[in-house]
Short mmCIF file of C-alpha atoms and ligand atoms in Angstrom, two decimals:
data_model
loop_
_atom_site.label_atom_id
_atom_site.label_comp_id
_atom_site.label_asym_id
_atom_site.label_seq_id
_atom_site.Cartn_x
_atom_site.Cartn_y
_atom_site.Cartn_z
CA UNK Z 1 17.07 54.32 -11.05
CA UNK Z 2 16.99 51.87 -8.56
CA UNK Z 3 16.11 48.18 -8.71
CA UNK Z 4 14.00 46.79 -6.19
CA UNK Z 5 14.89 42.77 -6.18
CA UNK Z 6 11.38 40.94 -4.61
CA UNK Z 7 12.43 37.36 -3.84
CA UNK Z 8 9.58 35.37 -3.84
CA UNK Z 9 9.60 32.53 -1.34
CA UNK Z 10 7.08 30.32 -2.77
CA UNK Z 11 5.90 27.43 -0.01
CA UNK Z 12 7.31 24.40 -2.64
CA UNK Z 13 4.42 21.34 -2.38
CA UNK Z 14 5.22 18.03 -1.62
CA UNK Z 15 4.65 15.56 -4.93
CA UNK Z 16 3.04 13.12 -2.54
CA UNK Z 17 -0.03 12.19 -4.37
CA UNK Z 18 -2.81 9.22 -2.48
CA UNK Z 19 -1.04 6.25 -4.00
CA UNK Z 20 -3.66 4.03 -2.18
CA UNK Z 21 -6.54 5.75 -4.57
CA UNK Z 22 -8.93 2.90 -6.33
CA UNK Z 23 -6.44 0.47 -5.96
CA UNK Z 24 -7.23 -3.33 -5.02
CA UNK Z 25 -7.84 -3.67 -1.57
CA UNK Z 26 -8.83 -6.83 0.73
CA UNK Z 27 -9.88 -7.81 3.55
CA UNK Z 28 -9.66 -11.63 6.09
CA UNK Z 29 -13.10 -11.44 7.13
CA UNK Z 30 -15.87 -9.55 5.24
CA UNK Z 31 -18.97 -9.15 6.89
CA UNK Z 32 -21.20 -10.92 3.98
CA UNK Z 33 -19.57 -12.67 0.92
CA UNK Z 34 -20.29 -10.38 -2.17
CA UNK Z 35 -21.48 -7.11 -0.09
CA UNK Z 36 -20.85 -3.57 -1.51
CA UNK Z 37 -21.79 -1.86 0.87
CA UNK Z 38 -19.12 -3.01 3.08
CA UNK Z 39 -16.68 -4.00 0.58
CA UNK Z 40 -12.26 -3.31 1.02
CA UNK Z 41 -12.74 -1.04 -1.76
CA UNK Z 42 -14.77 1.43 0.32
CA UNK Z 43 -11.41 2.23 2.00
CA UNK Z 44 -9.65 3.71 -0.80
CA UNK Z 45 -12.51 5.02 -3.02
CA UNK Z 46 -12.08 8.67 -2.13
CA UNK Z 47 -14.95 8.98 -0.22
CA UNK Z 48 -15.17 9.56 3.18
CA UNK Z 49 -18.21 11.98 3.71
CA UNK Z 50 -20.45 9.42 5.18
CA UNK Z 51 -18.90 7.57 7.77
CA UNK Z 52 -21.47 5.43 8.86
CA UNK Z 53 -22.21 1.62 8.39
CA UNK Z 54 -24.92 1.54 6.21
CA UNK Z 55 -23.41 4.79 3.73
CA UNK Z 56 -21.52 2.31 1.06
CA UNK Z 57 -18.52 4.59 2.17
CA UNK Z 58 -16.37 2.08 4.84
CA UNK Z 59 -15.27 -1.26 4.83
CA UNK Z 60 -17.18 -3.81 7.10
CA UNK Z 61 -15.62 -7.28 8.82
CA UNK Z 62 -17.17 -10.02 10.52
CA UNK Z 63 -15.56 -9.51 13.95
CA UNK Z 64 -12.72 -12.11 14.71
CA UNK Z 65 -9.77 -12.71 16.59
CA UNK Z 66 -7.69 -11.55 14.05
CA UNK Z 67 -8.48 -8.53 11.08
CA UNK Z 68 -6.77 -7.38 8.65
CA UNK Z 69 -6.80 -5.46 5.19
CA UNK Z 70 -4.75 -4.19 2.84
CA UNK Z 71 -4.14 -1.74 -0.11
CA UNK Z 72 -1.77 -3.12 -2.86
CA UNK Z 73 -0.27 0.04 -4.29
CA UNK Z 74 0.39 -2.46 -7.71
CA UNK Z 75 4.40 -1.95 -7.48
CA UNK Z 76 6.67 -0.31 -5.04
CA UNK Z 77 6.35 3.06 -4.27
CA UNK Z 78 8.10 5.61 -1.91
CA UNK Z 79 5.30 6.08 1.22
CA UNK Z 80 5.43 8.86 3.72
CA UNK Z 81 2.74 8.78 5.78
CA UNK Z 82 -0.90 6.84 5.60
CA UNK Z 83 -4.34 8.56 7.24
CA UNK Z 84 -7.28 6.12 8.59
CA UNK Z 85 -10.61 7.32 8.92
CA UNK Z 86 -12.17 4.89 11.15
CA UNK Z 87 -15.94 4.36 11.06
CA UNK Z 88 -17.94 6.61 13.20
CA UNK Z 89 -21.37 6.11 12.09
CA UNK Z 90 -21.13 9.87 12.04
CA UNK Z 91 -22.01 9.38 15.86
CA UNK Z 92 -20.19 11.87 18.55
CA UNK Z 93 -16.49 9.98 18.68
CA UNK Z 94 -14.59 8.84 21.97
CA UNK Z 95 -15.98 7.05 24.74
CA UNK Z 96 -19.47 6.65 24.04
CA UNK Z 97 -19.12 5.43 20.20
CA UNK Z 98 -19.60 2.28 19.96
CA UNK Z 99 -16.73 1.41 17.38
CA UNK Z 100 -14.18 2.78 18.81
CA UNK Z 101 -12.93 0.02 21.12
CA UNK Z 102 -13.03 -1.93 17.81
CA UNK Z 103 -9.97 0.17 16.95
CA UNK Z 104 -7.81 -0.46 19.91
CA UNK Z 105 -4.71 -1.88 19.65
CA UNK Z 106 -4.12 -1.78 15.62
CA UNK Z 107 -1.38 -1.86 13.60
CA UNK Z 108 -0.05 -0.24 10.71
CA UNK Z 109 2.29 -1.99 8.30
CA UNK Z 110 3.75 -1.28 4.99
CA UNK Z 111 5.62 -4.70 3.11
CA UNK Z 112 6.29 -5.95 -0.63
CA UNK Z 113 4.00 -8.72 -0.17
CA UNK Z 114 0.64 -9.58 1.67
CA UNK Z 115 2.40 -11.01 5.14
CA UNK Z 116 2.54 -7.92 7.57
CA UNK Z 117 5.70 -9.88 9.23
CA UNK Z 118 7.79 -9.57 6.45
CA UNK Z 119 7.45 -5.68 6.21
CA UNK Z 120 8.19 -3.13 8.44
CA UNK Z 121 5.76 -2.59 11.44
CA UNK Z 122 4.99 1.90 11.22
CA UNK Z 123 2.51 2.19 14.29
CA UNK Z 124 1.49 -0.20 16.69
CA UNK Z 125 -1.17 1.05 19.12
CA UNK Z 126 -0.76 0.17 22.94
CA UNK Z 127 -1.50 3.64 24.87
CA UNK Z 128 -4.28 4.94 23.07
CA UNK Z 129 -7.55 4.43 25.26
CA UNK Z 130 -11.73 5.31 24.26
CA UNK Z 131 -10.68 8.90 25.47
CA UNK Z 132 -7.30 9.61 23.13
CA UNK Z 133 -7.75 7.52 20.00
CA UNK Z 134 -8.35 9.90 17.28
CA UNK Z 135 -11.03 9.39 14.85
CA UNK Z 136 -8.39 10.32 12.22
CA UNK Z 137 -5.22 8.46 12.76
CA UNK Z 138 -1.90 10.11 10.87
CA UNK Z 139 0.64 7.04 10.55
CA UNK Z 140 4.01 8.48 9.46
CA UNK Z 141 6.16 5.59 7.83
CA UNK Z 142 8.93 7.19 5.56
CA UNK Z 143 9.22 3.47 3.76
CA UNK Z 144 9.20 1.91 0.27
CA UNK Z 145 6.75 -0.86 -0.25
CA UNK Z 146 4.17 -2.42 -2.07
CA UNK Z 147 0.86 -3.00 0.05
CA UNK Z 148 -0.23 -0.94 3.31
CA UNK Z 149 -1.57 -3.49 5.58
CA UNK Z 150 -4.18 -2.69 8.86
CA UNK Z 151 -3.88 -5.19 11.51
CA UNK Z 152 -5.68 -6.15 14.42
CA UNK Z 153 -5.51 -8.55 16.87
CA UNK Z 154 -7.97 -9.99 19.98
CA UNK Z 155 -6.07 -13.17 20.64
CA UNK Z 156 -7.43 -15.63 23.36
CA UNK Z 157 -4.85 -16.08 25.33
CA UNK Z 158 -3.86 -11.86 25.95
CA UNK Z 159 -6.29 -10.30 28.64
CA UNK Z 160 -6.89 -6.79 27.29
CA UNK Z 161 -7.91 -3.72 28.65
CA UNK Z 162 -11.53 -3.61 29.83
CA UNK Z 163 -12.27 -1.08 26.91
CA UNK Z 164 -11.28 -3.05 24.33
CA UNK Z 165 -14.02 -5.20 22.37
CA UNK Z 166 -13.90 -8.29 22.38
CA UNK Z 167 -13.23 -9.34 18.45
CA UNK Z 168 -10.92 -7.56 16.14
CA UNK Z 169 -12.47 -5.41 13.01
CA UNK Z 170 -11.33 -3.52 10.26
CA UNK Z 171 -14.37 -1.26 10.00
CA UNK Z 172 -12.33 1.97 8.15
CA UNK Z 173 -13.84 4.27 6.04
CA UNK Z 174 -10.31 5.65 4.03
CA UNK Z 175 -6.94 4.91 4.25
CA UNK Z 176 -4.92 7.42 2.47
CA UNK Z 177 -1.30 6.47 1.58
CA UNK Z 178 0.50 9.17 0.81
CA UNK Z 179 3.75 8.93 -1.77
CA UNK Z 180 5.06 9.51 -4.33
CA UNK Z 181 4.00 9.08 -7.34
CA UNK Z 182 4.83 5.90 -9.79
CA UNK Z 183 7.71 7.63 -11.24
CA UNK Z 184 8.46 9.08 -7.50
CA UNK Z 185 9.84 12.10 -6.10
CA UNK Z 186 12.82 14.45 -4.99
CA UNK Z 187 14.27 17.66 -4.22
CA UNK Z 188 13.72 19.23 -1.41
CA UNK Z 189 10.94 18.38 0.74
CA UNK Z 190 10.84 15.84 -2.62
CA UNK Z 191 8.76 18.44 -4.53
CA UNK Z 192 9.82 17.40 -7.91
CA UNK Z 193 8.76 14.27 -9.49
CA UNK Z 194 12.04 11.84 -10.42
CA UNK Z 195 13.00 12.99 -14.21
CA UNK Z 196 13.02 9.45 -15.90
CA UNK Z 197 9.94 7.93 -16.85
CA UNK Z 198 10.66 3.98 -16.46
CA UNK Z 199 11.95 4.99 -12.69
CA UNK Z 200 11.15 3.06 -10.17
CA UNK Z 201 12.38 5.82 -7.24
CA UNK Z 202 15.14 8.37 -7.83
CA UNK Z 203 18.05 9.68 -5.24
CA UNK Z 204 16.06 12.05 -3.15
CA UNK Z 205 18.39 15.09 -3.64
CA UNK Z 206 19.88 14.17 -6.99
CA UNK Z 207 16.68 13.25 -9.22
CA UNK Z 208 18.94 10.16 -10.74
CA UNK Z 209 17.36 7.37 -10.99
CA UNK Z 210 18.41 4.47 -8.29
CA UNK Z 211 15.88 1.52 -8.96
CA UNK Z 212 14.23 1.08 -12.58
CA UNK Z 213 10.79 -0.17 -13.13
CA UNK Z 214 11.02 -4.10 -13.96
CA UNK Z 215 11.69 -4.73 -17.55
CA UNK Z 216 13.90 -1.35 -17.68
CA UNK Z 217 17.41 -0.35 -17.18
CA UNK Z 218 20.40 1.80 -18.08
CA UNK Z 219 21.80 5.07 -16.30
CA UNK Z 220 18.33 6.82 -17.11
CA UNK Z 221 16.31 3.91 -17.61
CA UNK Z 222 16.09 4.11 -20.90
CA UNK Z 223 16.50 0.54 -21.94
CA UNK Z 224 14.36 -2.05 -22.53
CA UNK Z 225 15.60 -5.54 -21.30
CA UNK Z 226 18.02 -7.55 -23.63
CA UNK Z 227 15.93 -10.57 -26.01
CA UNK Z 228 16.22 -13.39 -23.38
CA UNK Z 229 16.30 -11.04 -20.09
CA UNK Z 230 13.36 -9.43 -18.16
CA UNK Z 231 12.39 -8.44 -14.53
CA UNK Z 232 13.76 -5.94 -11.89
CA UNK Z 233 17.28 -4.66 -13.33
CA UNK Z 234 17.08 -7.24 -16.14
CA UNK Z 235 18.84 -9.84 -14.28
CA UNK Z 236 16.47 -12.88 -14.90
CA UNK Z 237 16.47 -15.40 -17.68
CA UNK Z 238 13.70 -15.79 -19.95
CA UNK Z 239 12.38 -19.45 -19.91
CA UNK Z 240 12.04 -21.66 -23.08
CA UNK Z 241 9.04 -19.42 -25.58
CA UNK Z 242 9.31 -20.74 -28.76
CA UNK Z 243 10.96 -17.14 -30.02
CA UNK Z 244 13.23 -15.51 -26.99
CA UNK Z 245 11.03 -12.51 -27.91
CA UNK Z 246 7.65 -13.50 -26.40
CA UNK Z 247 9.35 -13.65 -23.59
CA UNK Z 248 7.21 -10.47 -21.29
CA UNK Z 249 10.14 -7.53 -20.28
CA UNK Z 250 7.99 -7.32 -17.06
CA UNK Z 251 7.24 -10.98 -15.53
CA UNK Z 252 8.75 -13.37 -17.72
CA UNK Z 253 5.55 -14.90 -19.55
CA UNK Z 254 5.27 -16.33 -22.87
CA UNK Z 255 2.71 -14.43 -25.64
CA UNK Z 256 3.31 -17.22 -27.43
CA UNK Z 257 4.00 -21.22 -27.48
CA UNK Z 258 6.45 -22.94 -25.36
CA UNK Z 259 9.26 -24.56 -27.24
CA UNK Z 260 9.13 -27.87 -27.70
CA UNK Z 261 9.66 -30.42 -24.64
CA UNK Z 262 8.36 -27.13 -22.14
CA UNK Z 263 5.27 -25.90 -20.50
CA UNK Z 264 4.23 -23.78 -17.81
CA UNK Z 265 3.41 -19.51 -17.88
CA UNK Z 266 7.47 -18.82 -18.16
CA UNK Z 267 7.82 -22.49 -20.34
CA UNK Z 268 10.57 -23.34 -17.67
CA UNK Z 269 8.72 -26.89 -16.88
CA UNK Z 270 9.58 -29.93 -18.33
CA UNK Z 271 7.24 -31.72 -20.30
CA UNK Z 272 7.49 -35.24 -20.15
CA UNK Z 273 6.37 -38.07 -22.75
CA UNK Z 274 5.31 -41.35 -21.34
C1 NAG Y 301 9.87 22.17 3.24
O1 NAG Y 301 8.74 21.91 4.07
C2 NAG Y 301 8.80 22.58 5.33
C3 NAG Y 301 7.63 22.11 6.18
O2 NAG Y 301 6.48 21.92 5.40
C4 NAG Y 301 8.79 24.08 5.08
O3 NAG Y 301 8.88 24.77 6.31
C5 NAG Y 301 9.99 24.45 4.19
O4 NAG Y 301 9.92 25.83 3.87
C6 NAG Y 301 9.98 23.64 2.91
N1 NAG Y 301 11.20 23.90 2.16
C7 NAG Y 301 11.21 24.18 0.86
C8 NAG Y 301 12.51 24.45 0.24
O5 NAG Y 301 10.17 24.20 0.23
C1 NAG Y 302 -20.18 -13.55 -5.40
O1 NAG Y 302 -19.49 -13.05 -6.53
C2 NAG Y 302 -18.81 -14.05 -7.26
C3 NAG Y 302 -17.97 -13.39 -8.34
O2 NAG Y 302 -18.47 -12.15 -8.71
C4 NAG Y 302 -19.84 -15.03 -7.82
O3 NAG Y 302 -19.18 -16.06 -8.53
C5 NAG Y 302 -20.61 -15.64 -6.65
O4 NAG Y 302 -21.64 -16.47 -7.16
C6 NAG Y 302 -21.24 -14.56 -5.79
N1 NAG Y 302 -21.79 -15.17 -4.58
C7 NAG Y 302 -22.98 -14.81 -4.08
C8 NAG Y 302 -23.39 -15.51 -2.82
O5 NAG Y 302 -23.68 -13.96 -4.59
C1 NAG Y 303 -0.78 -6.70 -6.67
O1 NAG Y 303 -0.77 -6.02 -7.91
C2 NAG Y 303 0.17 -6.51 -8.83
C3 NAG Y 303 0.17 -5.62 -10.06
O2 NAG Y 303 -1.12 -5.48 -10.56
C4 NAG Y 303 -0.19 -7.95 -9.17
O3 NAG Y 303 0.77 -8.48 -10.08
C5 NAG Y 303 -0.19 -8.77 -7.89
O4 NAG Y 303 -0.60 -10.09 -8.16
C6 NAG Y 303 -1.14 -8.16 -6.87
N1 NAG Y 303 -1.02 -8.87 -5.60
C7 NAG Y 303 -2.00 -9.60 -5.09
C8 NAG Y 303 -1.70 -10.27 -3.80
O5 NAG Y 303 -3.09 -9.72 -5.62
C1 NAG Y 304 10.62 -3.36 -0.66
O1 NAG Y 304 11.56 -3.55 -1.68
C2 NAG Y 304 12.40 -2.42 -1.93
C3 NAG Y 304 13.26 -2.73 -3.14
O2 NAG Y 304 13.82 -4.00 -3.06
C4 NAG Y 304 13.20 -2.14 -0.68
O3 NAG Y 304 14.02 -1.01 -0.89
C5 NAG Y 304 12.26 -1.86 0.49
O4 NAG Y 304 12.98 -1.68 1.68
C6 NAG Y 304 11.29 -3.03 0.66
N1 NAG Y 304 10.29 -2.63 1.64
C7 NAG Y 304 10.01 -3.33 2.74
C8 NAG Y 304 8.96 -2.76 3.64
O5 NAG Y 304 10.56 -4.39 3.03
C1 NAG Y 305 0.45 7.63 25.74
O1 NAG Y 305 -0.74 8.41 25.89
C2 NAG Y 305 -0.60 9.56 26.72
C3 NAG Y 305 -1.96 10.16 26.88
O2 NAG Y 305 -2.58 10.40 25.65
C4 NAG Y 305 0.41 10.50 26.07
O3 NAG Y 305 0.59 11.63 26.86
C5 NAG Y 305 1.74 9.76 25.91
O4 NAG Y 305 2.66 10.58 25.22
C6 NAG Y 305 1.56 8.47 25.14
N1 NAG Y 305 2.80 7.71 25.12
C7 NAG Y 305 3.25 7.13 24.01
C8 NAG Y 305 4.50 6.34 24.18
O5 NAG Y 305 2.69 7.21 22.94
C1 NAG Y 306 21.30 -2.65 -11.86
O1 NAG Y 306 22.39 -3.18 -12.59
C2 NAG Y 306 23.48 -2.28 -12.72
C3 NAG Y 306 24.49 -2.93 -13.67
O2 NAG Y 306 24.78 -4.24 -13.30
C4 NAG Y 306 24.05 -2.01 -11.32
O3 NAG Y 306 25.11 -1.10 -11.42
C5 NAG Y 306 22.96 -1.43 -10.45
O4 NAG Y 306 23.42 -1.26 -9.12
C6 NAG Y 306 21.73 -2.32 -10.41
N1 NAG Y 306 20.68 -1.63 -9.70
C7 NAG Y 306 19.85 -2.23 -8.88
C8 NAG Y 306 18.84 -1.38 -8.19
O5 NAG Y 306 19.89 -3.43 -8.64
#
């Protein structure tokens, strides 16, 4: 009898999921105060079908000489690439569109807070002309961070290209960020998602976990912080609750009363009697 061995090569997925999907969003200069139908959240709402102005489906600024909006993906999270759908108005793309000189110039950055310069800078735009700036940009940025930031820029005292409009817009209808998932990612072509539930992101060939969620630690994160402790690794000191254990694992806030003599969210402020 003979045994015929079939080895199955099975294309292995990535775990990236859209990290950027209903989270909070913002943008410097909306269009109206209070308008839906151009609101942030338009970008990362899943729906890109209509890319016009008027569809509910993009995110509309008041033009300025500086735009910019952002995704904050809530915690940290391990990115790989991001994908911007720019507004079309579902109107032939290129040259004769009138948004896309809008787009010019932009900038893609991923940080851990909202100020672009204290992140790391992905894409920067300064070749692409009406003719070769996709409608669909694909951003790769192998980084871990917190918010995805679109910049752009139309500052008086740089002469741009002709084709370039004159004010800076965020007018996008999605921004994908793709990443892994809370608990992250690894193996190869990080395929798996990281083994321990209260990781923050795991080695990328090992699964083990490198960087606990706040409020977590221990070789598998498995441990919640010490009475008294909280924050990333544990390391910070609780302020003065009235019981050590209303002190929040996460960010330090008292459920309950300050002791007495301190005030403030953490109770680390003074209070003083006069
Ligand atoms: C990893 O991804 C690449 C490109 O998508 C693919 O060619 C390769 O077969 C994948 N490797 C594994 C082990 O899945
Ligand atoms: C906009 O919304 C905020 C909060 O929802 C509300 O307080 C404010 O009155 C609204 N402004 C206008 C102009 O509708
Ligand atoms: C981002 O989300 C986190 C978690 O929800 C929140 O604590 C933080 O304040 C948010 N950042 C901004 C700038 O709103
Ligand atoms: C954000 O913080 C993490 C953990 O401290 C760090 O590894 C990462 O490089 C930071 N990302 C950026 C864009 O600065
Ligand atoms: C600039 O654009 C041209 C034309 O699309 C392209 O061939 C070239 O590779 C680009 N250069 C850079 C540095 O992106
Ligand atoms: C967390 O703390 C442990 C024990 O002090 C240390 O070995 C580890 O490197 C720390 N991890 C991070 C990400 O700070």
């Amino acid at each position: 009898m003979k045994w015929i061995l079939y080895i199955v090569l099975l294309e292995v997925s990535h775990c990236y999921v859209n990290v950027a999907l209903n989270k909070p969003a913002y943008q410097q200069n909306p269009f109206k105060p209070n308008y839906s139908t151009g609101d942030a959240s338009n970008a990362v709402d899943g729906q890109k079908s209509d890319l016009s102005r008027s569809g509910g489906q993009c995110v509309i600024s008041a033009g300025s000489v500086t735009a910019t909006w952002w995704v904050n993906l809530t915690s940290i999270h391990s990115i790989q690439k991001i994908i911007i759908y720019y507004m079309t108005d579902n109107k032939p793309w290129g040259t004769t569109n009138y948004y896309t000189g809008f787009f010019l110039g932009f900038s893609v950055y991923v940080s851990n807070s909202t100020y672009r310069q204290q992140g790391t800078l992905c894409y920067k735009d300064s070749n692409f002309t009406l003719e070769t700036i996709p409608a669909v940009v694909n951003v790769v940025c192998p980084v871990h961070g917190q918010y995805v930031i679109y910049y752009n820029e139309r500052l008086t005292e740089i002469s741009y290209p002709e084709s370039y409009k004159l004010y800076a817009e965020n007018n996008v209808c999605e921004i994908e960020v793709y990443g892994c998932p809370v608990t992250g990612c690894f193996g190869s072509n990080n395929s798996l998602p990281c083994l321990d539930v209260n990781c923050q992101y795991c080695h990328k060939e090992t699964g083990t976990c490198q960087m606990c969620k706040p409020g977590y630690k221990g070789q598998t994160c498995e441990l919640e912080c010490n009475t008294g402790k909280y924050g990333d690794n544990c390391t910070r000191s609780c302020g003065n609750c009235q019981s050590q254990s209303q002190c929040h694992k996460v960010d330090g806030s008292c459920s309950g009363e300050c002791a007495a003599g301190y005030k403030g969210r953490l109770c680390t402020d003074r209070k003083y009697y006069f």
